[in-house]
Amino acid sequence: MSKEGSSMVRAWEATLRKTQAAKKRANSIFGTMSVAHADDDNDNSDNDDPDRQSISMEGYNADKILPNGDYYTGQWLDNFPNGHGKYLWTDGCMYVGEWYRGKTMGKGRFSWPSGAIYEGEFKSGYMDGIGTYTASNGDTYRGQWVMNLRHGHGTKHYSNGDWYDGEWRCGKQEGQGRYQWKDGNHYVGDWKNGLMSGKGTFVWINGNRYDGYWQNALPKGNGTFKWPDGSFYVGNWSNNVDEHTGSYYAPGSLEPDSNVDWDPQTVYKLDLADCNIPVGEKVLILPSQKKLSVWNSTKDGDKPRRMSVDGRASVGVDRAFDKMHMWASDGGTGDDNPAMGRRSDGDVLSLHFDNGNLRGIPLQPMRLPKAGKRQGETISKGHKNYELMLNLQLGIRHSVGRPAPSSSLDLRASAFDPKEKVWTKFPPEGSKHTPPHQSSEFKWKDYCPLVFRTLRKLFKVDPADYMISICGNDALRELSSPGKSGSFFYLTHDDRYMIKTIKKAEVKVLLRMLSAYYNHVRAFENTLVTKFFGLHCVKLTGSIQRKVRFIIMGNLFCSEYTINKRYDLKGSSLGRLTDKPESEIEETTILKDLDLNFIFRLQKSWFQDFCRQVDRDCEFLEQERIMDYSLLVGLHFREKSPAGELIPSGARTPTGEPENVGAPRLSRVDMDNLLIDPVRWASIRLGSNIPARVERTVRRSDCEFQLIGEPTGECYEVIMFFGIIDILQDYDITKKLEHAYKSFQYDPTSISAVDPRQYSRRFRDFIFKVFSEDI
């Protein structure tokens, strides 16, 4: 026998041994039954039998041992589980429940070899809906799930006797909830990231109780400690003795007693010492990471395809990697082999993807806008605004570097007073508080300096990094043309901050709403509204007597990803079309509503957070009488051909490899791991670095101002960035006159200048149509 022949025999014998072992294991679990080998379905004679084909279209019951040793029994349709069935992986994981075209969809039960069990609802391979998870250590959770994570209301009973009943977010206790320890102590109140944070009440079994604020599971801020006899201690609590202040009151007394022998630090050192929250066991393999080993039809000579539980299959040109790991079924050992390289998420796609268009609309391939040069003109010596830039940098260095006492996030009302501003004179020769400089004399004004200093602290901006970005040796860059309002924009060299000149009226609007803005961004850390870091004014003296007011903001598009497309969306149609021909549109061009040809699809948990936050932000802006704001959206397309054409989900380049393999990206396994890893989850924030899909749309030719086109089914994998910008436009007399004037000429609903309540309603209606949940 030839060497090749003997090798084939050995391969056949190995497959036979694996099949027999799987059959024995299947019989021990499901009982003795008739088992058909998966190869039987690929016999060409079956494909020629019309009766067999009709059965396949309607579905039938099947018992299959698959080539890698996995076992399936249940309803079968078009070579995939469909209906009710059981699937057993070689590593001992098992799913029993409902399927839809190869996806776990509906009610089911997933069990792990460790003894852990999830029983409840599934969606596209994920634990999603209402379900109960029992860990191998005895912990039990019953409640709501989103994409494998506890998310919503749920109750968890710990094996040590503790229990928690309340709200969860992204797998952690967050929101309102009650935790009771086995010894009877309990806490009722706010939670954040799995810890007691916010306002809450802790009651000890001996009758003592603490009512007040918490941070990271410890009392922090205003609070009252009470004893059963009616005595109490009230003050500002902190684990740092130097920051702790308070007074003790005897039962029935209205005067503090300074002679009491009690140390509040005993609450931290003794009373709360044993009140820990157990760490749950980590699930190493999630249901959505398990792979199905199924045979595709060989009617046309197709090769087997490997499919994930959520129904997406590996397609495209066979590579050495695919051949070596075609039948790996352990949920990631083959995929993550460093010797082979990680497979990208572009290797899997929807089973029913048509490389043309699912709606039958002939479409030309989409191309990326041409790459433009780096935004802005460097302000070097000789530039008309060179002195202004020096003044600005001197002023920022003075404001941020000025010593100031540490302040808490609780600011007094006086800090927000519009009259709270500091003028500083900068003579060329320098002064006691300012350095000498080469510019002309100027005055520098800081508006509400304490508020903006605290905002930078709230936004976790390091003062030294802030000064280096704006005041370092690298010059600012001025954008080539002012905006519609006539304002000029400047970018820092590292693209982290944007500086915008603003009018006096806008300064007044910001100062008027500053207190509400501060409370809003403090209450909602995921707010989408623009982040403001400073409000200043430069008053030039000498022959040119003018004031330049400017605001410093975060740059939404500062990222390691290249932003390929940018959209400014308002929900109005009048004037909302870019006036550039397509040949002149670059990556930095801001497109508008009528240029939009996508629907943005976010995964469920992010979409829910997005909707809630847009509602909160719009309510805040409506209350402050703000209108004419917009949602700025940036898209980074993960895959494109060398010619600059966008590659739809699953479509490959001629070599079978995705473009930009060196660019940051998230594979399917990466995504699942991210969802169970709080550290990695924290790297993605609402509006920044969000993996998503966009579906291409087309507008009807008979509707010139159709805001949202018809979906085509052609989707692209993207990284998304978005935020609400231009929030300083008050609905003043100028805007009211503009509304009245344009209403005579155009449809009043199509113009931007409308009442804040109407603007908010129209904006939300539009945004919630453009964004949707990814099914």
Coordinates of C-alpha atoms in Angstrom, one line a residue, residues 16 20 29 69 78 124 147 193 245 290 303 307 324 351 376 431 458 490 493 540 548 574 594 596 620 651 739:
L16 CA -14.1 5.4 13.4
Q20 CA -17.8 4.7 18.3
I29 CA -26.7 9.9 28.3
G69 CA -17.5 13.3 18.0
D78 CA -31.6 22.2 6.0
S124 CA -28.8 34.1 19.1
M147 CA -25.9 38.7 26.2
N193 CA -20.1 48.2 39.9
T245 CA -15.8 65.4 61.0
K290 CA -19.5 26.9 21.8
K303 CA -17.1 21.4 2.0
M307 CA -20.7 27.0 12.7
M324 CA -6.3 22.2 10.8
L351 CA -25.8 32.1 7.0
G376 CA -5.9 71.9 10.6
S431 CA 4.7 90.1 37.2
L458 CA -15.0 64.7 37.6
Y490 CA -8.4 74.8 17.2
H493 CA -1.4 68.4 18.8
L540 CA -6.1 92.1 23.7
V548 CA -11.8 86.5 22.3
L574 CA -33.7 71.9 5.2
L594 CA -29.7 63.8 3.9
L596 CA -26.9 59.5 5.7
F620 CA -32.0 68.2 30.3
A651 CA -17.2 39.1 2.3
H739 CA -38.5 80.2 12.7

